[in-house]
mmCIF file of C-alpha atoms and ligand atoms in Angstrom:
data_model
loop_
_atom_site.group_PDB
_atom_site.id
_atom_site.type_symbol
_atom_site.label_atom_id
_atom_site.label_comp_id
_atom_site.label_asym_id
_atom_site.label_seq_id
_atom_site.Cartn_x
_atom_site.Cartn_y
_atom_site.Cartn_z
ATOM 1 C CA UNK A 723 163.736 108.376 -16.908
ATOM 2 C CA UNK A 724 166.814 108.004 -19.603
ATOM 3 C CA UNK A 725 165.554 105.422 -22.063
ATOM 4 C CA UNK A 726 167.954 105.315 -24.624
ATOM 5 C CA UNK A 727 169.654 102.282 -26.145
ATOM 6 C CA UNK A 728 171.647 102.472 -29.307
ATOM 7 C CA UNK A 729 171.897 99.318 -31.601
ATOM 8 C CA UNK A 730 175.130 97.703 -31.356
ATOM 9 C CA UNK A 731 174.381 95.986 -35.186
ATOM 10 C CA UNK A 732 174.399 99.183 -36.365
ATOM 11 C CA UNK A 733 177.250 100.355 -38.646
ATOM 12 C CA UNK A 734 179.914 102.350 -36.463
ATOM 13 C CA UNK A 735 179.201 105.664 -37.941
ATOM 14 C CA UNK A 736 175.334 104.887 -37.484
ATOM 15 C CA UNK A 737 176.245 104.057 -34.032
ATOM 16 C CA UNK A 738 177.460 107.217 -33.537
ATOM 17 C CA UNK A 739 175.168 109.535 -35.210
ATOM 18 C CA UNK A 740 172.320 107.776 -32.701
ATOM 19 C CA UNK A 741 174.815 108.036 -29.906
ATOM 20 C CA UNK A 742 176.035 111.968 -30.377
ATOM 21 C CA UNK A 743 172.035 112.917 -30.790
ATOM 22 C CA UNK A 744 171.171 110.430 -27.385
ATOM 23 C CA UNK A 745 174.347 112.592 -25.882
ATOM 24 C CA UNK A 746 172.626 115.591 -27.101
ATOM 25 C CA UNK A 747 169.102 114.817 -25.965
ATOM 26 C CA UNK A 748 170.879 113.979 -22.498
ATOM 27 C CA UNK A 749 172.413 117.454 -21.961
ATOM 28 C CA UNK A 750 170.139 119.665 -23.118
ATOM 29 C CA UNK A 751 169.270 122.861 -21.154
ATOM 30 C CA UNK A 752 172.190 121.810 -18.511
ATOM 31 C CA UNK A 753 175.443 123.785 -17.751
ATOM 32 C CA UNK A 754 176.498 122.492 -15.081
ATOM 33 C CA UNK A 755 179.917 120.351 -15.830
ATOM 34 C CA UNK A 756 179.625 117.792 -13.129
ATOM 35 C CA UNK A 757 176.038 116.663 -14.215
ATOM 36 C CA UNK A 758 176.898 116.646 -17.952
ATOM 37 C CA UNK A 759 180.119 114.909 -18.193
ATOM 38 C CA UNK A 760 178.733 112.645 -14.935
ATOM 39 C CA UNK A 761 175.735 111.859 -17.264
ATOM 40 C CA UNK A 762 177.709 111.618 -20.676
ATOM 41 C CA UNK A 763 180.138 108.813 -18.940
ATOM 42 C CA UNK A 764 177.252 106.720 -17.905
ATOM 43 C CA UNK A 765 175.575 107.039 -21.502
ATOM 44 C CA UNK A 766 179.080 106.356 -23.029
ATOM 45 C CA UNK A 767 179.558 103.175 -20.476
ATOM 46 C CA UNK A 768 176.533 101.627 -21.188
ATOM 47 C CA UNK A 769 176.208 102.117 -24.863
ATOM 48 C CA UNK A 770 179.541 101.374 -25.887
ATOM 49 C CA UNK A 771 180.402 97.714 -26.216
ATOM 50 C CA UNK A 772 183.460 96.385 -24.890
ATOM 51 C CA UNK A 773 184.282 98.947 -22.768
ATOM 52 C CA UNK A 774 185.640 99.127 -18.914
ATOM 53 C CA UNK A 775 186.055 102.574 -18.114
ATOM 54 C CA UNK A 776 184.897 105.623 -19.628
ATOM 55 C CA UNK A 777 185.221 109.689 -18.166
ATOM 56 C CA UNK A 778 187.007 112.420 -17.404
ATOM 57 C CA UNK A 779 190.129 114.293 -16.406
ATOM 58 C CA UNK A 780 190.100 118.102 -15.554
ATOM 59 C CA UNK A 781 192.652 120.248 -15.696
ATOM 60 C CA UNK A 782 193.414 122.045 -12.629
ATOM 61 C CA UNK A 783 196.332 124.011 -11.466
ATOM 62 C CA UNK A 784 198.544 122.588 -14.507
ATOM 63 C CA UNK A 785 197.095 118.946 -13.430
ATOM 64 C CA UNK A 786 194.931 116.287 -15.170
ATOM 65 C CA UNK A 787 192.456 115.517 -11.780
ATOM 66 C CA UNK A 788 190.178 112.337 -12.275
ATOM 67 C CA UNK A 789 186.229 113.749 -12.894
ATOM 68 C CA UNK A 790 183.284 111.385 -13.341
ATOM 69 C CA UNK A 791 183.616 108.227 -14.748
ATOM 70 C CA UNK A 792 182.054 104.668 -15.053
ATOM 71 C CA UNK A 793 184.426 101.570 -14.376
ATOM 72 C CA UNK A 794 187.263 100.736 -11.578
ATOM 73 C CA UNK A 795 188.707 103.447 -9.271
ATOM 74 C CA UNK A 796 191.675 105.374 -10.961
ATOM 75 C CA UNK A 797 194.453 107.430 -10.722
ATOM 76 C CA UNK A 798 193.598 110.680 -9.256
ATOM 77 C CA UNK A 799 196.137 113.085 -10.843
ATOM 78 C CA UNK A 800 197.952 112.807 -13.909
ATOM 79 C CA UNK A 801 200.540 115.076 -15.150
ATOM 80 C CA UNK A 802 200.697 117.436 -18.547
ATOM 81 C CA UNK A 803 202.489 115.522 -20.876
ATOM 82 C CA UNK A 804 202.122 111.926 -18.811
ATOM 83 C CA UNK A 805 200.245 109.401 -20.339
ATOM 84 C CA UNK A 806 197.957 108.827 -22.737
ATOM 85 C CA UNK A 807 195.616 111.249 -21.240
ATOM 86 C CA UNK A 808 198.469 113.840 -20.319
ATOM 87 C CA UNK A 809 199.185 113.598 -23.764
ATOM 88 C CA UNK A 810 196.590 114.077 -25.372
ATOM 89 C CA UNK A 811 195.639 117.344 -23.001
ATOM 90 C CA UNK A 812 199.210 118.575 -23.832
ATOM 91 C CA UNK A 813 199.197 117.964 -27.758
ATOM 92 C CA UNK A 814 195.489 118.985 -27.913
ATOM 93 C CA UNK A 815 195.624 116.149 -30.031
ATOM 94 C CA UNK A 816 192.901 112.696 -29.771
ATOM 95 C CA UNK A 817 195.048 109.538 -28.724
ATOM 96 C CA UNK A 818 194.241 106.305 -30.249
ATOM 97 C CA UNK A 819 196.110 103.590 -28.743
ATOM 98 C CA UNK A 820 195.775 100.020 -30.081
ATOM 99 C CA UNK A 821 198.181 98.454 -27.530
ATOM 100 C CA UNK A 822 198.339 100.523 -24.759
ATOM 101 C CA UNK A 823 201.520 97.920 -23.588
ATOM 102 C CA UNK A 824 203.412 99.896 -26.745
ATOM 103 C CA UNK A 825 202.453 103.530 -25.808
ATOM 104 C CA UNK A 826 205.542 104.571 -23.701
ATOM 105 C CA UNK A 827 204.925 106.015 -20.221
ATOM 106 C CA UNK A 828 200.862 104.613 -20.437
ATOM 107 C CA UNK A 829 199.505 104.627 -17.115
ATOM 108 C CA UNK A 830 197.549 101.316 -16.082
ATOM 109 C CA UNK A 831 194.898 102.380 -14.178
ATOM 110 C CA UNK A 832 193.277 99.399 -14.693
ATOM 111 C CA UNK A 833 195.257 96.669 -15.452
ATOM 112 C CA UNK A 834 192.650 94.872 -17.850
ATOM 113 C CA UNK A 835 192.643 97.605 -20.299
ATOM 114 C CA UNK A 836 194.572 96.692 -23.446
ATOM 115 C CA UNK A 837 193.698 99.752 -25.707
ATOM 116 C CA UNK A 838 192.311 103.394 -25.290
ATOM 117 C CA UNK A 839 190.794 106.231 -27.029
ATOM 118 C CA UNK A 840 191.383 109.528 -24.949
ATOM 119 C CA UNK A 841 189.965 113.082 -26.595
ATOM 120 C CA UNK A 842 190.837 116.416 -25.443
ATOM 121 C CA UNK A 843 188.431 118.971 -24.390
ATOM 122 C CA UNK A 844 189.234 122.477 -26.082
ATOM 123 C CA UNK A 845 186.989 124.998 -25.057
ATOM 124 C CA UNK A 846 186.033 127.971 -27.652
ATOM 125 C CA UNK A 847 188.519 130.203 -26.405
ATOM 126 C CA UNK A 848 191.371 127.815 -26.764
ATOM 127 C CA UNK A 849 192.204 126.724 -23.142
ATOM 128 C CA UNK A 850 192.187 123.144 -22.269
ATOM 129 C CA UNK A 851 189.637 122.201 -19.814
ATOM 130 C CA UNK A 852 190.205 118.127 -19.543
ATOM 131 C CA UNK A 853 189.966 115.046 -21.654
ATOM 132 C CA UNK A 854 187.574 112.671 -22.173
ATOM 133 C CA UNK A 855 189.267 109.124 -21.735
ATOM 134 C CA UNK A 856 187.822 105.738 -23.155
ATOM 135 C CA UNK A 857 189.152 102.143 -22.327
ATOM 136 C CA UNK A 858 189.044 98.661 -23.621
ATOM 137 C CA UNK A 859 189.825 95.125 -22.477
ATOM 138 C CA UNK A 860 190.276 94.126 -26.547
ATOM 139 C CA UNK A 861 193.512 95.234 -28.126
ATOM 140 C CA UNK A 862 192.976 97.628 -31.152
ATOM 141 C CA UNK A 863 188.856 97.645 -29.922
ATOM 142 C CA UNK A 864 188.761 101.376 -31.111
ATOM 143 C CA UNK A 865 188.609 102.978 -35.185
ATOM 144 C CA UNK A 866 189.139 106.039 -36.793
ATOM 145 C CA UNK A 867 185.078 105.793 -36.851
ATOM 146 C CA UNK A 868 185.064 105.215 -32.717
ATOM 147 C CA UNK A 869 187.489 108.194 -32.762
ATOM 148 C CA UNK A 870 185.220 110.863 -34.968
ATOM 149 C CA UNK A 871 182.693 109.723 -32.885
ATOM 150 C CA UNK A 872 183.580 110.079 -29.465
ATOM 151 C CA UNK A 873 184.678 113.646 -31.273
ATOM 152 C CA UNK A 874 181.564 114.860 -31.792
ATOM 153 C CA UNK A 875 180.343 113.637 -28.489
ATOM 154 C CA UNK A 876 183.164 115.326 -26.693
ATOM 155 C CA UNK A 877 182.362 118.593 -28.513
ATOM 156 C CA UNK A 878 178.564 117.871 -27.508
ATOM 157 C CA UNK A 879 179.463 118.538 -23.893
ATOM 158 C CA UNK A 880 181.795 121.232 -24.294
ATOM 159 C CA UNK A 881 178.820 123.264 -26.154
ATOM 160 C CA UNK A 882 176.761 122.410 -23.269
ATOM 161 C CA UNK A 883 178.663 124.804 -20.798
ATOM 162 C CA UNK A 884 178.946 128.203 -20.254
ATOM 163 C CA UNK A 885 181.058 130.713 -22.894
ATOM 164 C CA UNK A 886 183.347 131.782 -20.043
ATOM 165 C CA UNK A 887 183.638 128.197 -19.031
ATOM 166 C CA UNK A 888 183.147 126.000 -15.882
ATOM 167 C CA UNK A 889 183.465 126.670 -12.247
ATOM 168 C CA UNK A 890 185.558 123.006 -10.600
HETATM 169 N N1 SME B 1589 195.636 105.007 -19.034
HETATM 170 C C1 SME B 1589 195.537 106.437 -18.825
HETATM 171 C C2 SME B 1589 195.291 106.760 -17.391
HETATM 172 C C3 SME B 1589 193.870 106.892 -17.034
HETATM 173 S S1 SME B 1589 193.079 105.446 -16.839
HETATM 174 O O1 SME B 1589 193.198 104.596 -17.994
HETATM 175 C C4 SME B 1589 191.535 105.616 -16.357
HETATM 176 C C5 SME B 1589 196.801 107.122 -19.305
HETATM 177 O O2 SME B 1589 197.773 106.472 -19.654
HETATM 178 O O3 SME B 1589 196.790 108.341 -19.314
#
């Protein structure tokens, strides 16, 4: 059984060294992208104060397609460019949104979420296979620390699966 538990007194890079080697620790020896971004939302949920939804969006056929997550039902599809998630796959570029009420064309999935942290997933070859979206009921909840972070965790699962990528 997963027994991990990461201090929350911890300093926020601290935090996330402990968290990116739990995340590590979690995935080893799996490929499979269901199971490790299923798992990795769970870990994320439950570590991360402050928090009410944390997971994923695949691309598939040109379209951002909800994945595992922890929190309230959401949006299924989300379009290239839409959003703070469609943004960030398009840009390749991590999102962090203090007030998601001032990001034009957010996408309230949840309506008690008041800022967001959303990190694209680049494989090595270059092609985008999803994003990795994080939300908070606190405005401005998430740093430049939360965003290196949830970096290195993000690149934690893409390492996990295979070189010519995953099977949806
Ligand atoms: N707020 C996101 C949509 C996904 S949900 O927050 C889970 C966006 O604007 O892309």
């Amino acid at each position: 059984m997963f027994q991990g538990t990461v201090s929350t007194a911890l300093p926020r890079r601290e935090f996330y060294h402990e968290l990116t080697e739990q995340a590590r620790g979690l995935l080893a020896g799996e490929t499979n992208l269901v199971a490790n971004s299923a798992n990795l939302s769970a870990l994320l949920f439950n570590a991360m104060p402050d928090v009410n939804w944390a997971g994923f969006y695949f691309l598939v056929e040109g379209e951002l397609v909800v994945g595992p997550f922890q929190g309230k039902p959401a949006c299924v599809r989300i379009a290239m460019g839409r959003g703070v998630c469609g943004t960030a796959a398009q840009t390749r570029e991590t999102q962090l949104v203090p007030d998601v009420h001032a990001f034009a064309g957010h996408i309230a999935c949840d309506s008690a979420s008041r800022s967001e942290l959303v990190v694209p997933l680049v494989m090595p070859d270059g092609a985008v296979l999803g994003v990795l979206d994080i939300d908070s009921p606190l405005p401005a909840r998430f740093t430049e620390e939360d965003r290196d972070g949830i970096e290195a965790i993000a690149a934690v699962l893409v390492a996990t699966l295979a070189p010519a990528g995953a099977v949806l």
